[in-house]
Amino acid sequence: MVEYLVARDQAQDVTSSLASWRPLFSRRFLARVLVVAWASGLVVAGINAAITSKPDSTQAAAYGLEGVQAQQRGHLDEAAEAYRRALAHDPRNTLAYYNLGVIAQTQGQSSAAEDYYRAALSFNGRLVPAMYNLAILRTTQAPQEAVQLYEQAISIEPRDAVLHLNLGFVLHALGRDADARREFATAIGLDPRVRSRIPVELRPIQP
């Protein structure tokens, strides 16, 4: 199961205060997934460079790994600079765009984060963490778009309880309680621990 930047155990009910809803972050996704991805990319890029004589791909992977390491240490400006250097060598580097979005979102730069996530998705339309974080950012200003993003993510990760849970929150905020109840029931079926986060009046009746 994919681990998202927005911590699963901190899912919030957006109906209580859409305007003040803020994502809470976890470094687990970076630690367990992106370091492996960048390290693997460095090896693959090295092989490709040896075959095709394109050193830019090797350099981009090296800058990407440097960025992840800096980001894990909490040196966000240093990490962002490394990712920008990676993009200078590989303008289609999905992970560089995604991680720049993570940094911007962490620093409260929502507009920049949205742009980076959209760029990442333009090169990898199945990057569920980018959809998830973008949905978080769009919930207040464009809840219908957030619904579409969650639905798209669910089509890729249908057994992810938090995706169903958060979609239920947004649907409830839009007055679509029948749809919200369906998503909440699915979320509980996948992970019973989320029941306590659902408004009592919208919880499925226990047998």
Short mmCIF file of C-alpha atoms in Angstrom, two decimals:
data_model
loop_
_atom_site.label_atom_id
_atom_site.label_comp_id
_atom_site.label_asym_id
_atom_site.label_seq_id
_atom_site.Cartn_x
_atom_site.Cartn_y
_atom_site.Cartn_z
CA MET A 1 0.00 0.00 0.00
CA VAL A 2 1.32 3.42 -0.90
CA GLU A 3 2.31 5.67 1.99
CA TYR A 4 1.32 9.25 1.39
CA LEU A 5 3.03 12.41 2.38
CA VAL A 6 -0.11 13.51 4.20
CA ALA A 7 -0.18 11.30 7.27
CA ARG A 8 -2.95 8.71 7.17
CA ASP A 9 -3.49 8.73 10.92
CA GLN A 10 -4.13 12.48 10.82
CA ALA A 11 -7.01 12.50 8.32
CA GLN A 12 -9.34 15.37 9.17
CA ASP A 13 -13.04 16.00 8.69
CA VAL A 14 -13.13 18.80 6.14
CA THR A 15 -16.77 19.50 6.91
CA SER A 16 -15.86 20.96 10.29
CA SER A 17 -13.80 23.78 8.86
CA LEU A 18 -12.94 23.72 5.18
CA ALA A 19 -11.20 27.08 5.39
CA SER A 20 -8.82 25.96 8.12
CA TRP A 21 -8.14 22.43 6.88
CA ARG A 22 -4.43 21.92 6.59
CA PRO A 23 -2.40 18.85 5.62
CA LEU A 24 -0.18 17.22 8.19
CA PHE A 25 3.00 15.75 6.85
CA SER A 26 4.93 12.55 7.33
CA ARG A 27 8.46 11.88 6.11
CA ARG A 28 7.82 8.14 5.76
CA PHE A 29 6.98 8.37 2.07
CA LEU A 30 10.26 10.08 1.30
CA ALA A 31 12.27 7.74 3.47
CA ARG A 32 10.86 4.47 2.18
CA VAL A 33 10.00 5.17 -1.42
CA LEU A 34 11.75 8.10 -3.00
CA VAL A 35 15.26 7.26 -1.83
CA VAL A 36 14.89 3.83 -3.39
CA ALA A 37 13.46 5.36 -6.54
CA TRP A 38 16.29 7.85 -6.89
CA ALA A 39 18.95 5.26 -6.11
CA SER A 40 17.49 2.89 -8.67
CA GLY A 41 17.22 5.75 -11.13
CA LEU A 42 20.89 6.53 -10.64
CA VAL A 43 21.86 2.97 -11.54
CA VAL A 44 19.54 2.85 -14.54
CA ALA A 45 20.64 6.29 -15.66
CA GLY A 46 24.26 5.22 -15.41
CA ILE A 47 23.62 2.21 -17.62
CA ASN A 48 21.68 4.28 -20.11
CA ALA A 49 24.37 6.94 -20.19
CA ALA A 50 27.02 4.34 -20.91
CA ILE A 51 24.95 3.06 -23.81
CA THR A 52 23.64 6.32 -25.22
CA SER A 53 26.37 8.75 -24.12
CA LYS A 54 23.83 11.08 -22.49
CA PRO A 55 25.46 12.20 -19.23
CA ASP A 56 22.51 14.49 -18.38
CA SER A 57 20.41 11.55 -17.18
CA THR A 58 23.13 10.44 -14.78
CA GLN A 59 23.58 13.98 -13.47
CA ALA A 60 19.83 14.44 -12.99
CA ALA A 61 19.62 11.23 -10.96
CA ALA A 62 22.58 12.31 -8.83
CA TYR A 63 21.00 15.69 -8.09
CA GLY A 64 17.71 13.96 -7.30
CA LEU A 65 19.33 11.68 -4.74
CA GLU A 66 21.13 14.68 -3.27
CA GLY A 67 17.78 16.44 -2.96
CA VAL A 68 16.11 13.52 -1.17
CA GLN A 69 18.97 13.29 1.31
CA ALA A 70 18.80 17.03 2.03
CA GLN A 71 15.02 16.86 2.36
CA GLN A 72 15.27 14.03 4.88
CA ARG A 73 17.61 16.17 6.96
CA GLY A 74 15.09 19.01 6.87
CA HIS A 75 17.25 21.21 4.62
CA LEU A 76 14.40 22.15 2.33
CA ASP A 77 16.03 25.04 0.47
CA GLU A 78 19.05 22.88 -0.29
CA ALA A 79 16.79 20.06 -1.44
CA ALA A 80 14.75 22.36 -3.67
CA GLU A 81 17.89 23.65 -5.34
CA ALA A 82 19.04 20.08 -6.00
CA TYR A 83 15.68 19.19 -7.55
CA ARG A 84 15.80 22.27 -9.77
CA ARG A 85 19.24 21.21 -10.94
CA ALA A 86 17.87 17.75 -11.66
CA LEU A 87 15.16 19.32 -13.80
CA ALA A 88 17.73 21.38 -15.67
CA HIS A 89 19.24 18.07 -16.81
CA ASP A 90 15.95 16.18 -17.13
CA PRO A 91 12.91 18.46 -17.62
CA ARG A 92 10.53 15.48 -17.46
CA ASN A 93 11.69 14.21 -14.08
CA THR A 94 8.47 13.37 -12.25
CA LEU A 95 10.00 12.86 -8.81
CA ALA A 96 11.77 16.22 -8.91
CA TYR A 97 8.48 17.99 -9.63
CA TYR A 98 6.68 15.96 -6.98
CA ASN A 99 9.27 16.64 -4.28
CA LEU A 100 9.33 20.34 -5.13
CA GLY A 101 5.58 20.24 -4.58
CA VAL A 102 6.09 18.57 -1.22
CA ILE A 103 8.54 21.26 -0.18
CA ALA A 104 6.30 24.09 -1.35
CA GLN A 105 3.29 22.57 0.43
CA THR A 106 5.31 22.13 3.61
CA GLN A 107 6.31 25.79 3.46
CA GLY A 108 2.73 26.96 2.90
CA GLN A 109 3.29 27.91 -0.75
CA SER A 110 0.07 26.38 -2.00
CA SER A 111 0.04 27.88 -5.49
CA ALA A 112 3.58 26.73 -6.24
CA ALA A 113 2.84 23.29 -4.79
CA GLU A 114 -0.19 22.94 -7.06
CA ASP A 115 1.90 23.82 -10.10
CA TYR A 116 4.56 21.26 -9.20
CA TYR A 117 2.02 18.49 -8.57
CA ARG A 118 0.30 19.23 -11.87
CA ALA A 119 3.65 19.10 -13.64
CA ALA A 120 4.41 15.74 -12.01
CA LEU A 121 1.02 14.41 -13.08
CA SER A 122 1.51 15.66 -16.63
CA PHE A 123 4.44 13.25 -16.94
CA ASN A 124 2.98 10.46 -14.80
CA GLY A 125 -0.80 10.47 -14.70
CA ARG A 126 -0.87 7.57 -12.22
CA LEU A 127 1.16 9.23 -9.46
CA VAL A 128 -1.38 8.81 -6.66
CA PRO A 129 0.55 10.75 -3.97
CA ALA A 130 0.53 13.83 -6.23
CA MET A 131 -3.23 13.44 -6.79
CA TYR A 132 -3.78 13.06 -3.05
CA ASN A 133 -1.76 16.12 -2.06
CA LEU A 134 -3.26 18.19 -4.87
CA ALA A 135 -6.74 17.18 -3.71
CA ILE A 136 -5.85 18.40 -0.21
CA LEU A 137 -4.85 21.76 -1.65
CA ARG A 138 -7.93 22.08 -3.86
CA THR A 139 -10.51 21.07 -1.24
CA THR A 140 -11.26 24.60 -0.05
CA GLN A 141 -11.20 26.52 -3.33
CA ALA A 142 -12.35 23.83 -5.74
CA PRO A 143 -14.03 20.93 -3.93
CA GLN A 144 -15.41 19.50 -7.17
CA GLU A 145 -11.88 19.19 -8.52
CA ALA A 146 -10.85 17.56 -5.24
CA VAL A 147 -13.63 15.00 -5.74
CA GLN A 148 -12.36 14.26 -9.24
CA LEU A 149 -8.80 13.85 -7.98
CA TYR A 150 -9.84 11.46 -5.22
CA GLU A 151 -11.97 9.46 -7.64
CA GLN A 152 -9.07 9.24 -10.07
CA ALA A 153 -6.74 8.12 -7.28
CA ILE A 154 -9.29 5.52 -6.12
CA SER A 155 -9.48 4.11 -9.64
CA ILE A 156 -5.77 3.33 -9.27
CA GLU A 157 -5.71 2.42 -5.55
CA PRO A 158 -9.26 1.17 -4.87
CA ARG A 159 -8.37 -0.44 -1.54
CA ASP A 160 -6.95 2.71 0.03
CA ALA A 161 -9.19 3.54 2.99
CA VAL A 162 -7.96 7.11 3.42
CA LEU A 163 -8.79 8.02 -0.17
CA HIS A 164 -12.37 6.87 0.38
CA LEU A 165 -12.50 8.61 3.77
CA ASN A 166 -11.35 11.97 2.45
CA LEU A 167 -13.61 11.71 -0.59
CA GLY A 168 -16.48 11.13 1.82
CA PHE A 169 -15.60 14.29 3.74
CA VAL A 170 -15.62 16.42 0.60
CA LEU A 171 -18.86 14.88 -0.67
CA HIS A 172 -20.49 15.58 2.70
CA ALA A 173 -19.33 19.20 2.52
CA LEU A 174 -20.96 19.43 -0.91
CA GLY A 175 -24.26 18.14 0.46
CA ARG A 176 -23.96 14.76 -1.26
CA ASP A 177 -24.57 12.72 1.87
CA ALA A 178 -25.75 9.55 0.12
CA ASP A 179 -22.49 9.41 -1.82
CA ALA A 180 -20.53 10.34 1.30
CA ARG A 181 -22.11 7.48 3.27
CA ARG A 182 -21.10 5.06 0.53
CA GLU A 183 -17.48 6.22 0.65
CA PHE A 184 -17.41 6.13 4.45
CA ALA A 185 -18.80 2.59 4.45
CA THR A 186 -16.12 1.54 1.97
CA ALA A 187 -13.41 3.18 4.07
CA ILE A 188 -14.57 1.37 7.21
CA GLY A 189 -14.72 -1.91 5.33
CA LEU A 190 -11.11 -1.46 4.29
CA ASP A 191 -9.88 -0.16 7.65
CA PRO A 192 -12.28 -0.24 10.64
CA ARG A 193 -10.02 2.18 12.55
CA VAL A 194 -11.31 5.13 10.51
CA ARG A 195 -14.84 4.78 11.94
CA SER A 196 -14.09 7.16 14.81
CA ARG A 197 -13.19 9.94 12.34
CA ILE A 198 -16.54 9.85 10.58
CA PRO A 199 -19.46 12.00 11.81
CA VAL A 200 -21.73 9.80 13.92
CA GLU A 201 -24.79 10.52 11.80
CA LEU A 202 -22.97 9.31 8.68
CA ARG A 203 -21.51 6.10 10.07
CA PRO A 204 -22.95 2.81 8.84
CA ILE A 205 -25.13 1.08 11.42
CA GLN A 206 -23.21 -1.73 13.03
CA PRO A 207 -24.92 -5.13 12.94
#
